[in-house]
Amino acid sequence: MKKLRVVISTLATAALVTGMVPFTQTSTVAAKKASPKPIAKVALVPLDDRPVNTYFPQMSARAGGVEAIMPDEDMLGHFMTPGDGEEIGDWLIKQASKVDGLVISVSMLAYGGLVASRTDQQSYEDALSNIKAIKKLRDKNSKKPIYVFDTIQRLAVTATDPETLKYYEQIREWAILYDEVHNLGMTEKKDRLDQLEREIPESVLEDYLNARERNHKINSLLIDWVEDGTIDYLVLAQDDAAPHGLHRAERETLVKKAKELDVEDRVAIFPGADEVGTVLLSRLALNEMRIHPKVAVEYSGIEGSEWTAPFEDTTFDVNVEKHIIAAGGKPVRDEDDADIVLMINSPKKKGQSTAERREDLDEFVEDINDLLEEGKQVAVTDVTITNKADPELIERLQEEVKLRELFAYTAWGTAGNNMGSALGQALQRSAFLEKGNQFGVPLTVDAAEAHINLLLSSFVNDHHYRNEVMAEARNLVKELKGNEWNLGDDYDEVNDFVRDALMPHAEEWYENYFANQSLVIGKRGKNTFEGEIEELADIEIKLPWERLFEVFVGPEVKIERE
């Protein structure tokens, strides 16, 4: 292990005090009806081609009257196949003169996507060559906003089979223990750390650490590019993490550098990843419209200041505030002063009984209805269970809330994923309505359709797929003796099963909570304009990657202005 320890020492052994560190979905449903004469047009380079990074940001932008265009799907890669950063850079330069701003994932541009960024297959030199396209964009388009995001690498590697799933757990534990033993002095944990170093293949750790070191150098360079004006706004999102781990030294070094260069107001560092494209599209759209809604927050259970969410490394209230600002909103404490109230379904309070938790949920949903009756714009995000909805909340929402009136609902990912996505959708929708009915009927109706499509998609995906159909599909994969993380030849059969099992739920959601319902689609002064949801013209359901972890639900509703 001698060679490995040398590699490690270059990245992670220094104490924090020293400051040293070591398939697009929209080609189908969303593209069937592009926004007519949008308020703005934005070029988006997504984190990868999953729906949360393509469909969700495009549809949330469209709900705000903005068109987000992306590179063709063959440029973006797919699953374990990296995207083509050089080709994407050329695409950006060609599109720059046709758009009003740019939102760029460096994980895609530099390495070919989030999964590719976790390996050392791409050299630092090649990654740097790819991201120099951002420099060219600034040189040719000096006044157009360029927003960039990248990730601080997560603790674990990507799991695609039983072997890498084992490494996922081992390396995550190792990365946490290394920080605790060598940086925090928890020497009582050294025996377990040594055991893991004997069990994990040296080549696996070297690949992991080389990728971390390369990614950190790129992230540090991006802060320099903020300081010199190349990048207008930068988000460095901490991918799946924990309070302790190798990422801690990296993050603190980046925070220190941003402070030293006096660019803290233009560099945001917070837990998250897949929501950031949506967040930055929101920031760009709100700046374009010169509207910055005020956002207040209410929790169903434990307060954000008393809780650190799974896979995150700061208390949740800090993460919420940073996301609001990054998305172009203004955090406020008083609901009476807010334009939007973000209702967060958080875990139960410490020592709380099941009966008390149910009472809190009842009160939470009652508060949602009270706010809607007062004319407040309400977004709901569920962060109680990672990667799925809380069935107890869903049941209450179905029974008691006019779901079509919500400005967002999310529960698909980590707490930061869900909260940031809800904010991005709600803020863009709010700004569009605040701007008034000055865009004409086609855009007003189109934006409303996109908003309802996204709401319907979220309820079906985040609850019915993740709480019900995914488990059924997992049983099928077991019967086939397959691998749920890489379906291979079983993909078609499993995909057909998922589509057939989920479709009735999607149709039921539409019929019960959206069909023939009216909603506000535009405003002019104190007057509001309404539309009626008259048809579910189509719905596409499929597994976007050859695994069970996510599904694409793409409805196409039709709204008629009343």
Coordinates of C-alpha atoms in Angstrom, one line a residue:
M1 CA 0.0 0.0 0.0
K2 CA 3.0 2.3 0.0
K3 CA 2.2 3.9 -3.4
L4 CA -1.4 4.4 -2.4
R5 CA -0.5 6.2 0.8
V6 CA 1.6 8.6 -1.3
V7 CA -1.4 9.4 -3.5
I8 CA -3.6 9.9 -0.5
S9 CA -1.2 12.2 1.2
T10 CA -1.4 14.6 -1.7
L11 CA -5.1 15.1 -1.3
A12 CA -6.4 14.5 2.2
T13 CA -4.0 14.3 5.0
A14 CA -3.7 17.9 5.8
A15 CA -5.8 19.3 8.6
L16 CA -8.6 21.7 7.7
V17 CA -7.0 24.5 9.5
T18 CA -4.2 24.6 7.0
G19 CA -6.5 25.1 4.1
M20 CA -4.8 22.3 2.2
V21 CA -6.6 19.5 0.4
P22 CA -5.8 17.1 -0.8
F23 CA -31.2 10.2 -23.6
T24 CA -32.6 13.5 -23.0
Q25 CA -36.3 13.1 -22.2
T26 CA -37.3 16.4 -23.8
S27 CA -36.7 15.0 -27.3
T28 CA -40.0 13.3 -26.8
V29 CA -42.7 14.9 -24.7
A30 CA -41.4 18.4 -23.9
A31 CA -40.2 19.0 -27.4
K32 CA -43.6 18.2 -28.9
K33 CA -44.7 21.7 -28.0
A34 CA -42.0 24.2 -27.6
S35 CA -42.8 27.5 -25.9
P36 CA -44.1 30.0 -28.5
K37 CA -42.2 33.2 -28.6
P38 CA -40.6 32.7 -25.1
I39 CA -39.6 35.5 -22.8
A40 CA -36.0 34.3 -23.1
K41 CA -34.0 31.5 -24.6
V42 CA -31.3 29.8 -22.6
A43 CA -28.7 27.2 -23.6
L44 CA -28.5 24.5 -21.0
V45 CA -25.7 21.9 -20.7
P46 CA -27.2 19.4 -18.2
L47 CA -25.4 17.3 -15.6
D48 CA -26.3 14.2 -17.6
D49 CA -29.3 12.9 -19.6
R50 CA -31.5 11.7 -16.8
P51 CA -35.0 13.4 -16.5
V52 CA -34.1 15.3 -13.3
N53 CA -31.4 17.0 -15.3
T54 CA -33.2 17.5 -18.6
Y55 CA -36.9 17.2 -18.4
F56 CA -37.4 18.9 -15.0
P57 CA -35.3 22.0 -15.7
Q58 CA -36.7 22.4 -19.2
M59 CA -40.3 22.1 -18.1
S60 CA -39.8 24.3 -15.0
A61 CA -38.3 27.0 -17.4
R62 CA -41.2 26.5 -19.8
A63 CA -43.6 27.0 -16.9
G64 CA -42.0 30.4 -16.5
G65 CA -42.2 31.2 -20.2
V66 CA -38.5 30.5 -20.9
E67 CA -37.2 28.1 -23.5
A68 CA -34.2 26.0 -22.5
I69 CA -32.4 24.4 -25.4
M70 CA -29.9 21.5 -24.9
P71 CA -27.3 19.7 -27.0
D72 CA -28.6 16.7 -29.0
E73 CA -28.9 13.6 -26.9
D74 CA -26.0 11.8 -28.8
M75 CA -23.6 14.5 -27.4
L76 CA -24.7 14.0 -23.8
G77 CA -23.8 10.3 -23.5
H78 CA -25.9 7.8 -21.7
F79 CA -25.6 6.0 -18.4
M80 CA -22.0 4.6 -18.3
T81 CA -21.1 6.2 -21.7
P82 CA -19.7 9.7 -21.2
G83 CA -20.8 12.7 -23.2
D84 CA -18.6 14.4 -25.7
G85 CA -17.3 17.5 -24.0
E86 CA -15.4 18.8 -27.0
E87 CA -18.5 18.6 -29.2
I88 CA -20.7 20.2 -26.5
G89 CA -18.2 23.1 -26.3
D90 CA -18.6 23.6 -30.1
W91 CA -22.4 23.5 -29.7
L92 CA -22.3 26.2 -27.0
I93 CA -20.2 28.5 -29.1
K94 CA -22.6 28.1 -32.1
Q95 CA -25.7 28.7 -30.0
A96 CA -24.3 31.6 -27.9
S97 CA -25.4 34.3 -30.4
K98 CA -29.0 32.9 -30.5
V99 CA -29.6 32.8 -26.7
D100 CA -30.0 35.2 -23.9
G101 CA -27.8 33.3 -21.4
L102 CA -26.1 30.1 -20.7
V103 CA -26.3 27.5 -17.9
I104 CA -23.4 25.0 -18.1
S105 CA -22.6 21.9 -16.1
V106 CA -18.8 21.5 -16.0
S107 CA -19.3 17.8 -15.0
M108 CA -20.7 17.3 -18.4
L109 CA -18.5 19.7 -20.3
A110 CA -15.2 18.6 -18.7
Y111 CA -15.7 14.9 -18.1
G112 CA -18.9 13.7 -19.9
G113 CA -21.4 13.7 -17.0
L114 CA -21.8 13.0 -13.3
V115 CA -20.9 9.3 -13.5
A116 CA -17.8 10.0 -15.6
S117 CA -16.7 12.7 -13.2
R118 CA -16.3 10.1 -10.5
T119 CA -13.5 8.2 -12.4
D120 CA -10.1 9.2 -13.5
Q121 CA -10.6 8.3 -17.2
Q122 CA -10.5 11.9 -18.3
S123 CA -7.1 13.6 -17.7
Y124 CA -6.9 17.0 -16.1
E125 CA -5.4 18.4 -19.3
D126 CA -8.3 17.1 -21.5
A127 CA -10.9 18.4 -19.0
L128 CA -9.2 21.8 -19.0
S129 CA -9.2 21.8 -22.8
N130 CA -12.9 21.1 -22.8
I131 CA -13.9 23.8 -20.4
K132 CA -11.9 26.5 -22.2
A133 CA -15.1 26.8 -24.3
I134 CA -16.4 28.9 -21.4
K135 CA -13.5 31.3 -22.0
K136 CA -14.3 31.5 -25.7
L137 CA -18.0 32.2 -24.9
R138 CA -17.0 35.1 -22.7
D139 CA -14.7 36.5 -25.3
K140 CA -17.4 36.4 -28.0
N141 CA -20.4 37.3 -25.9
S142 CA -19.2 39.7 -23.3
K143 CA -22.6 40.8 -22.0
K144 CA -24.5 37.5 -21.9
P145 CA -24.8 35.9 -18.4
I146 CA -22.8 32.7 -18.0
Y147 CA -23.8 30.6 -15.1
V148 CA -21.7 27.5 -14.3
F149 CA -22.1 24.6 -11.9
D150 CA -20.0 21.7 -10.9
T151 CA -19.9 19.1 -8.1
I152 CA -17.6 18.5 -5.2
Q153 CA -17.2 14.7 -5.6
R154 CA -19.3 12.5 -3.4
L155 CA -17.9 10.1 -0.9
A156 CA -18.9 6.9 -2.8
V157 CA -18.2 5.5 -6.3
T158 CA -21.0 4.7 -8.8
A159 CA -22.6 1.2 -8.2
T160 CA -23.6 -0.8 -11.3
D161 CA -23.3 -4.4 -10.0
P162 CA -22.8 -6.3 -6.8
E163 CA -19.1 -5.8 -6.9
T164 CA -19.2 -2.0 -7.3
L165 CA -22.0 -1.9 -4.8
K166 CA -19.6 -3.4 -2.3
Y167 CA -17.0 -0.7 -3.1
Y168 CA -19.7 1.9 -2.9
E169 CA -20.2 1.1 0.8
Q170 CA -16.5 0.5 1.6
I171 CA -15.1 3.6 0.0
R172 CA -17.8 5.8 1.5
E173 CA -16.9 4.4 4.9
W174 CA -13.2 4.7 4.2
A175 CA -13.5 8.3 3.1
I176 CA -15.3 9.3 6.3
L177 CA -13.0 7.3 8.5
Y178 CA -9.9 8.8 6.9
D179 CA -11.1 12.3 7.8
E180 CA -12.0 11.3 11.3
V181 CA -8.8 9.5 12.0
H182 CA -6.2 11.8 10.3
N183 CA -7.9 15.2 10.5
L184 CA -10.1 14.9 13.6
G185 CA -7.9 12.7 15.8
M186 CA -10.4 9.9 16.3
T187 CA -7.6 7.3 16.6
E188 CA -10.0 4.7 18.1
K189 CA -11.3 4.2 14.6
K190 CA -7.9 3.5 13.0
D191 CA -8.2 -0.3 13.2
R192 CA -11.3 -0.2 11.0
L193 CA -9.7 2.2 8.6
D194 CA -6.7 -0.1 8.3
Q195 CA -9.0 -3.1 7.7
L196 CA -10.8 -1.2 4.8
E197 CA -7.4 -0.3 3.2
R198 CA -6.6 -4.0 3.2
E199 CA -9.9 -5.0 1.7
I200 CA -10.4 -2.3 -1.0
P201 CA -8.2 -3.0 -4.1
E202 CA -5.4 -0.4 -4.5
S203 CA -6.5 0.3 -8.1
V204 CA -10.0 1.2 -7.0
L205 CA -8.8 3.7 -4.3
E206 CA -6.2 5.2 -6.7
D207 CA -8.9 5.8 -9.4
Y208 CA -11.2 7.4 -6.8
L209 CA -8.5 9.7 -5.3
N210 CA -7.1 10.7 -8.7
A211 CA -10.6 11.8 -9.8
R212 CA -11.0 13.7 -6.5
E213 CA -7.7 15.5 -7.0
R214 CA -8.5 16.4 -10.6
N215 CA -12.0 17.6 -9.9
H216 CA -10.8 19.8 -7.0
K217 CA -8.2 21.5 -9.3
I218 CA -11.0 22.2 -11.8
N219 CA -13.3 23.6 -9.1
S220 CA -10.5 25.8 -7.8
L221 CA -9.9 27.1 -11.3
L222 CA -13.6 27.9 -11.8
I223 CA -13.4 30.3 -8.8
D224 CA -10.5 32.1 -10.5
W225 CA -12.7 32.4 -13.6
V226 CA -15.4 34.1 -11.4
E227 CA -12.9 36.5 -10.1
D228 CA -11.6 37.4 -13.6
G229 CA -15.2 37.8 -15.0
T230 CA -15.3 34.8 -17.2
I231 CA -18.2 33.3 -15.1
D232 CA -21.0 35.4 -13.7
Y233 CA -22.2 33.0 -11.1
L234 CA -20.9 29.6 -10.0
V235 CA -22.4 26.9 -7.9
L236 CA -20.2 24.1 -6.5
A237 CA -22.7 21.6 -5.3
Q238 CA -21.6 19.0 -2.7
D239 CA -22.7 15.7 -4.1
D240 CA -23.8 12.9 -1.6
A241 CA -21.8 13.5 1.5
A242 CA -21.8 13.4 5.3
P243 CA -20.7 15.7 8.1
H244 CA -17.2 14.1 7.9
G245 CA -15.2 12.9 4.9
L246 CA -12.6 13.8 2.4
H247 CA -14.9 16.4 0.9
R248 CA -14.7 18.5 4.1
A249 CA -11.1 19.7 3.4
E250 CA -11.9 20.3 -0.2
R251 CA -15.0 22.3 0.6
E252 CA -13.3 24.5 3.2
T253 CA -10.4 25.2 0.8
L254 CA -12.9 26.4 -1.9
V255 CA -14.8 28.5 0.6
K256 CA -11.6 30.1 1.8
K257 CA -10.5 30.8 -1.8
A258 CA -13.8 32.5 -2.7
K259 CA -13.5 34.6 0.4
E260 CA -9.9 35.6 -0.3
L261 CA -10.8 36.6 -3.9
D262 CA -13.9 38.5 -2.6
V263 CA -16.3 36.6 -4.8
E264 CA -18.5 35.0 -2.1
D265 CA -21.5 36.8 -3.5
R266 CA -20.9 35.1 -6.9
V267 CA -19.9 31.6 -5.7
A268 CA -22.4 29.4 -3.9
I269 CA -21.3 26.2 -2.2
F270 CA -24.0 23.9 -0.8
P271 CA -25.2 20.3 -0.6
G272 CA -26.9 19.1 -3.8
A273 CA -26.3 18.2 -7.4
D274 CA -29.2 17.1 -9.7
E275 CA -31.3 20.2 -8.9
V276 CA -28.7 22.8 -9.7
G277 CA -29.6 23.1 -13.4
T278 CA -33.1 24.0 -12.4
V279 CA -31.9 26.4 -9.8
L280 CA -29.6 28.3 -12.2
L281 CA -32.3 28.4 -14.9
S282 CA -34.5 30.1 -12.3
R283 CA -31.8 32.6 -11.4
L284 CA -31.3 33.5 -15.0
A285 CA -35.1 33.8 -15.7
L286 CA -35.7 35.9 -12.7
N287 CA -32.9 38.2 -13.5
E288 CA -34.2 38.5 -17.1
M289 CA -37.7 39.5 -15.7
R290 CA -36.2 41.6 -12.9
I291 CA -38.5 39.9 -10.4
H292 CA -37.2 38.3 -7.2
P293 CA -40.0 36.7 -5.2
K294 CA -39.7 36.6 -1.4
V295 CA -39.7 33.1 0.0
A296 CA -40.6 32.0 3.6
V297 CA -40.3 28.5 4.9
E298 CA -42.4 26.3 7.1
Y299 CA -41.6 22.8 8.4
S300 CA -44.0 20.0 9.3
G301 CA -41.6 18.4 11.8
I302 CA -38.1 19.1 12.9
E303 CA -36.9 22.6 12.2
G304 CA -34.1 22.9 9.6
S305 CA -31.7 24.5 12.2
E306 CA -31.9 21.3 14.2
W307 CA -31.4 18.7 11.5
T308 CA -28.7 17.7 9.0
A309 CA -30.3 15.7 6.1
P310 CA -28.9 12.3 5.0
F311 CA -26.1 12.7 2.4
E312 CA -25.6 16.4 3.5
D313 CA -23.0 18.2 5.6
T314 CA -24.7 21.3 6.9
T315 CA -27.9 22.0 8.8
F316 CA -30.9 22.0 6.5
D317 CA -31.9 25.7 7.1
V318 CA -28.5 26.8 5.8
N319 CA -29.0 24.7 2.7
V320 CA -32.5 26.1 2.1
E321 CA -31.4 29.7 2.4
K322 CA -28.4 29.2 0.0
H323 CA -30.7 27.5 -2.6
I324 CA -33.3 30.4 -2.4
I325 CA -30.6 32.9 -3.1
A326 CA -28.9 30.8 -5.8
A327 CA -32.3 30.4 -7.5
G328 CA -32.9 34.2 -7.6
G329 CA -35.3 34.5 -4.6
K330 CA -35.1 36.4 -1.4
P331 CA -35.4 34.5 1.9
V332 CA -37.7 36.1 4.5
R333 CA -38.9 34.9 7.9
D334 CA -42.4 36.2 7.9
E335 CA -45.0 34.4 5.8
D336 CA -47.1 37.6 5.6
D337 CA -44.1 39.2 3.8
A338 CA -43.6 36.3 1.4
D339 CA -44.7 35.8 -2.2
I340 CA -44.0 32.1 -1.9
V341 CA -44.2 29.8 1.1
L342 CA -42.0 26.7 0.8
M343 CA -43.8 24.0 2.8
I344 CA -41.2 21.4 3.8
N345 CA -42.3 18.0 5.1
S346 CA -39.4 17.2 7.4
P347 CA -38.9 14.2 9.7
K348 CA -40.7 14.0 13.0
K349 CA -39.3 15.9 16.0
K350 CA -37.0 14.1 18.4
G351 CA -39.0 11.9 20.9
Q352 CA -42.2 12.5 19.1
S353 CA -44.8 9.7 19.1
T354 CA -46.6 8.4 16.0
A355 CA -49.8 10.0 17.1
E356 CA -48.1 13.4 17.6
R357 CA -46.5 13.1 14.2
R358 CA -49.9 12.5 12.6
E359 CA -51.2 15.6 14.3
D360 CA -48.3 17.7 13.0
L361 CA -49.1 16.4 9.4
D362 CA -52.7 17.3 9.8
E363 CA -51.7 20.8 10.9
F364 CA -49.2 21.1 8.1
V365 CA -51.8 20.3 5.4
E366 CA -54.3 22.6 7.1
D367 CA -51.6 25.4 6.9
I368 CA -51.2 24.7 3.2
N369 CA -54.9 25.1 2.6
D370 CA -55.0 28.3 4.7
L371 CA -52.2 29.8 2.7
L372 CA -53.8 28.9 -0.6
E373 CA -57.1 30.5 0.6
E374 CA -55.2 33.6 1.5
G375 CA -53.9 33.8 -2.1
K376 CA -50.3 32.8 -1.2
Q377 CA -48.2 30.8 -3.7
V378 CA -47.4 27.5 -2.1
A379 CA -44.7 25.0 -3.0
V380 CA -44.4 21.6 -1.2
T381 CA -41.3 19.6 -0.9
D382 CA -41.0 16.3 1.0
V383 CA -37.6 15.5 2.5
T384 CA -38.8 13.0 5.1
I385 CA -37.6 9.9 3.2
T386 CA -34.7 10.0 0.8
N387 CA -35.7 9.3 -2.8
K388 CA -39.4 8.9 -2.3
A389 CA -42.6 10.5 -1.1
D390 CA -44.0 10.2 2.4
P391 CA -47.3 8.2 1.9
E392 CA -48.9 9.8 4.9
L393 CA -48.5 13.2 3.4
I394 CA -49.6 12.1 0.0
E395 CA -52.8 10.7 1.4
R396 CA -53.6 14.0 3.1
L397 CA -52.7 16.1 0.1
Q398 CA -55.0 13.9 -2.1
E399 CA -57.9 14.2 0.3
E400 CA -57.6 17.9 1.3
V401 CA -55.6 20.1 -1.1
K402 CA -56.4 21.4 -4.6
L403 CA -53.3 20.0 -6.0
R404 CA -53.5 22.0 -9.3
E405 CA -53.0 25.2 -7.2
L406 CA -49.6 24.1 -5.9
F407 CA -46.6 25.9 -7.4
A408 CA -44.4 22.7 -7.0
Y409 CA -44.3 19.3 -5.4
T410 CA -41.1 17.2 -5.2
A411 CA -39.9 14.1 -3.3
W412 CA -37.7 12.2 -5.8
G413 CA -34.2 12.6 -4.4
T414 CA -32.1 13.8 -1.5
A415 CA -33.4 16.7 0.7
G416 CA -31.4 19.3 -1.3
N417 CA -32.4 17.8 -4.6
N418 CA -36.1 18.0 -3.7
M419 CA -36.0 21.4 -2.1
G420 CA -34.0 23.0 -4.9
S421 CA -36.1 21.6 -7.6
A422 CA -39.3 22.8 -5.9
L423 CA -37.8 26.3 -5.5
G424 CA -36.7 26.5 -9.1
Q425 CA -40.2 25.5 -10.4
A426 CA -42.1 27.7 -8.0
L427 CA -39.9 30.8 -8.5
Q428 CA -40.1 30.7 -12.3
R429 CA -43.9 30.1 -12.2
S430 CA -44.3 33.0 -9.7
A431 CA -42.3 35.4 -11.7
F432 CA -44.2 34.6 -14.9
L433 CA -47.5 35.3 -13.2
E434 CA -46.2 38.4 -11.5
K435 CA -45.1 39.8 -14.9
G436 CA -48.7 39.7 -15.9
N437 CA -50.7 38.7 -19.0
Q438 CA -48.5 40.6 -21.4
F439 CA -47.1 37.6 -23.3
G440 CA -50.2 36.7 -25.3
V441 CA -52.5 33.7 -25.0
P442 CA -50.3 31.0 -26.7
L443 CA -47.3 31.5 -24.3
T444 CA -49.6 31.9 -21.3
V445 CA -51.4 28.7 -22.0
D446 CA -48.2 26.8 -22.9
A447 CA -46.6 27.9 -19.7
A448 CA -49.6 26.7 -17.7
E449 CA -49.5 23.3 -19.5
A450 CA -45.8 22.8 -18.7
H451 CA -46.5 23.6 -15.0
I452 CA -49.3 21.1 -14.7
N453 CA -47.3 18.5 -16.7
L454 CA -44.5 18.8 -14.2
L455 CA -46.8 18.6 -11.2
L456 CA -48.5 15.5 -12.5
S457 CA -45.2 13.9 -13.4
S458 CA -43.8 14.5 -9.9
F459 CA -46.8 13.0 -8.1
V460 CA -46.7 9.9 -10.2
N461 CA -43.0 9.4 -10.2
D462 CA -42.2 10.5 -6.6
H463 CA -45.0 8.5 -5.0
H464 CA -46.4 5.7 -7.1
Y465 CA -43.2 4.7 -8.8
R466 CA -40.8 5.0 -5.9
N467 CA -43.2 3.6 -3.2
E468 CA -45.0 0.9 -5.2
V469 CA -44.0 0.1 -8.8
M470 CA -40.2 0.1 -8.2
A471 CA -40.6 -2.6 -5.6
E472 CA -42.7 -4.7 -8.0
A473 CA -40.1 -4.2 -10.8
R474 CA -37.4 -5.2 -8.4
N475 CA -39.2 -8.5 -7.8
L476 CA -39.4 -9.1 -11.5
V477 CA -35.7 -8.5 -11.9
K478 CA -35.0 -11.0 -9.2
E479 CA -37.2 -13.5 -11.0
L480 CA -35.2 -12.9 -14.1
K481 CA -32.0 -13.3 -12.1
G482 CA -31.0 -9.9 -13.4
N483 CA -29.2 -6.8 -11.9
E484 CA -31.4 -3.8 -11.0
W485 CA -28.4 -1.4 -11.4
N486 CA -27.6 -2.6 -14.9
L487 CA -30.6 -4.3 -16.6
G488 CA -28.8 -5.3 -19.8
D489 CA -30.8 -7.8 -21.9
D490 CA -33.7 -7.6 -19.4
Y491 CA -34.3 -3.9 -20.1
D492 CA -37.1 -4.3 -22.6
E493 CA -39.1 -6.7 -20.5
V494 CA -38.7 -4.6 -17.3
N495 CA -39.3 -1.4 -19.1
D496 CA -42.6 -2.7 -20.5
F497 CA -43.6 -3.9 -17.0
V498 CA -42.9 -0.5 -15.4
R499 CA -44.8 1.3 -18.1
D500 CA -47.9 -1.0 -17.9
A501 CA -47.9 -0.9 -14.1
L502 CA -47.4 2.8 -13.7
M503 CA -49.8 4.0 -16.5
P504 CA -53.0 3.4 -14.6
H505 CA -51.7 5.4 -11.6
A506 CA -50.8 8.3 -13.9
E507 CA -54.3 8.2 -15.5
E508 CA -55.9 8.0 -12.1
W509 CA -54.0 11.0 -10.8
Y510 CA -55.0 13.0 -13.8
E511 CA -58.7 12.0 -13.6
N512 CA -59.0 12.5 -9.9
Y513 CA -57.0 15.7 -9.3
F514 CA -56.5 17.6 -12.6
A515 CA -59.2 16.8 -15.2
N516 CA -61.7 19.5 -15.9
Q517 CA -60.2 21.7 -13.1
S518 CA -59.7 25.5 -13.4
L519 CA -56.5 27.3 -12.5
V520 CA -55.0 30.7 -12.8
I521 CA -52.9 31.0 -15.9
G522 CA -52.3 34.7 -16.1
K523 CA -52.7 38.1 -14.4
R524 CA -53.2 41.7 -15.3
G525 CA -53.3 44.1 -12.4
K526 CA -55.9 42.7 -9.9
N527 CA -57.5 40.7 -12.6
T528 CA -56.8 37.0 -13.1
F529 CA -57.2 34.8 -16.2
E530 CA -58.1 31.2 -15.8
G531 CA -57.8 28.1 -17.9
E532 CA -59.4 24.7 -17.7
I533 CA -57.5 21.4 -17.9
E534 CA -59.5 19.7 -20.6
E535 CA -57.4 16.7 -21.8
L536 CA -54.6 14.3 -21.1
A537 CA -53.5 14.0 -24.7
D538 CA -50.6 11.7 -24.2
I539 CA -48.3 10.3 -21.6
E540 CA -44.9 8.6 -22.0
I541 CA -43.4 6.4 -19.3
K542 CA -40.1 4.6 -19.5
L543 CA -36.9 3.8 -17.7
P544 CA -34.4 6.4 -19.0
W545 CA -31.3 4.5 -17.9
E546 CA -30.9 0.7 -17.9
R547 CA -31.6 0.5 -14.2
L548 CA -34.6 0.8 -11.8
F549 CA -33.4 3.9 -9.8
E550 CA -35.5 6.4 -11.8
V551 CA -38.4 6.6 -14.2
F552 CA -39.4 9.1 -16.8
V553 CA -43.1 10.2 -16.6
G554 CA -43.9 12.7 -19.4
P555 CA -47.6 13.7 -19.5
E556 CA -49.0 16.1 -22.1
V557 CA -52.1 17.9 -20.8
K558 CA -54.1 20.4 -22.8
I559 CA -55.5 23.6 -21.2
E560 CA -58.1 25.9 -22.7
R561 CA -58.3 29.5 -21.6
E562 CA -61.7 30.2 -20.1

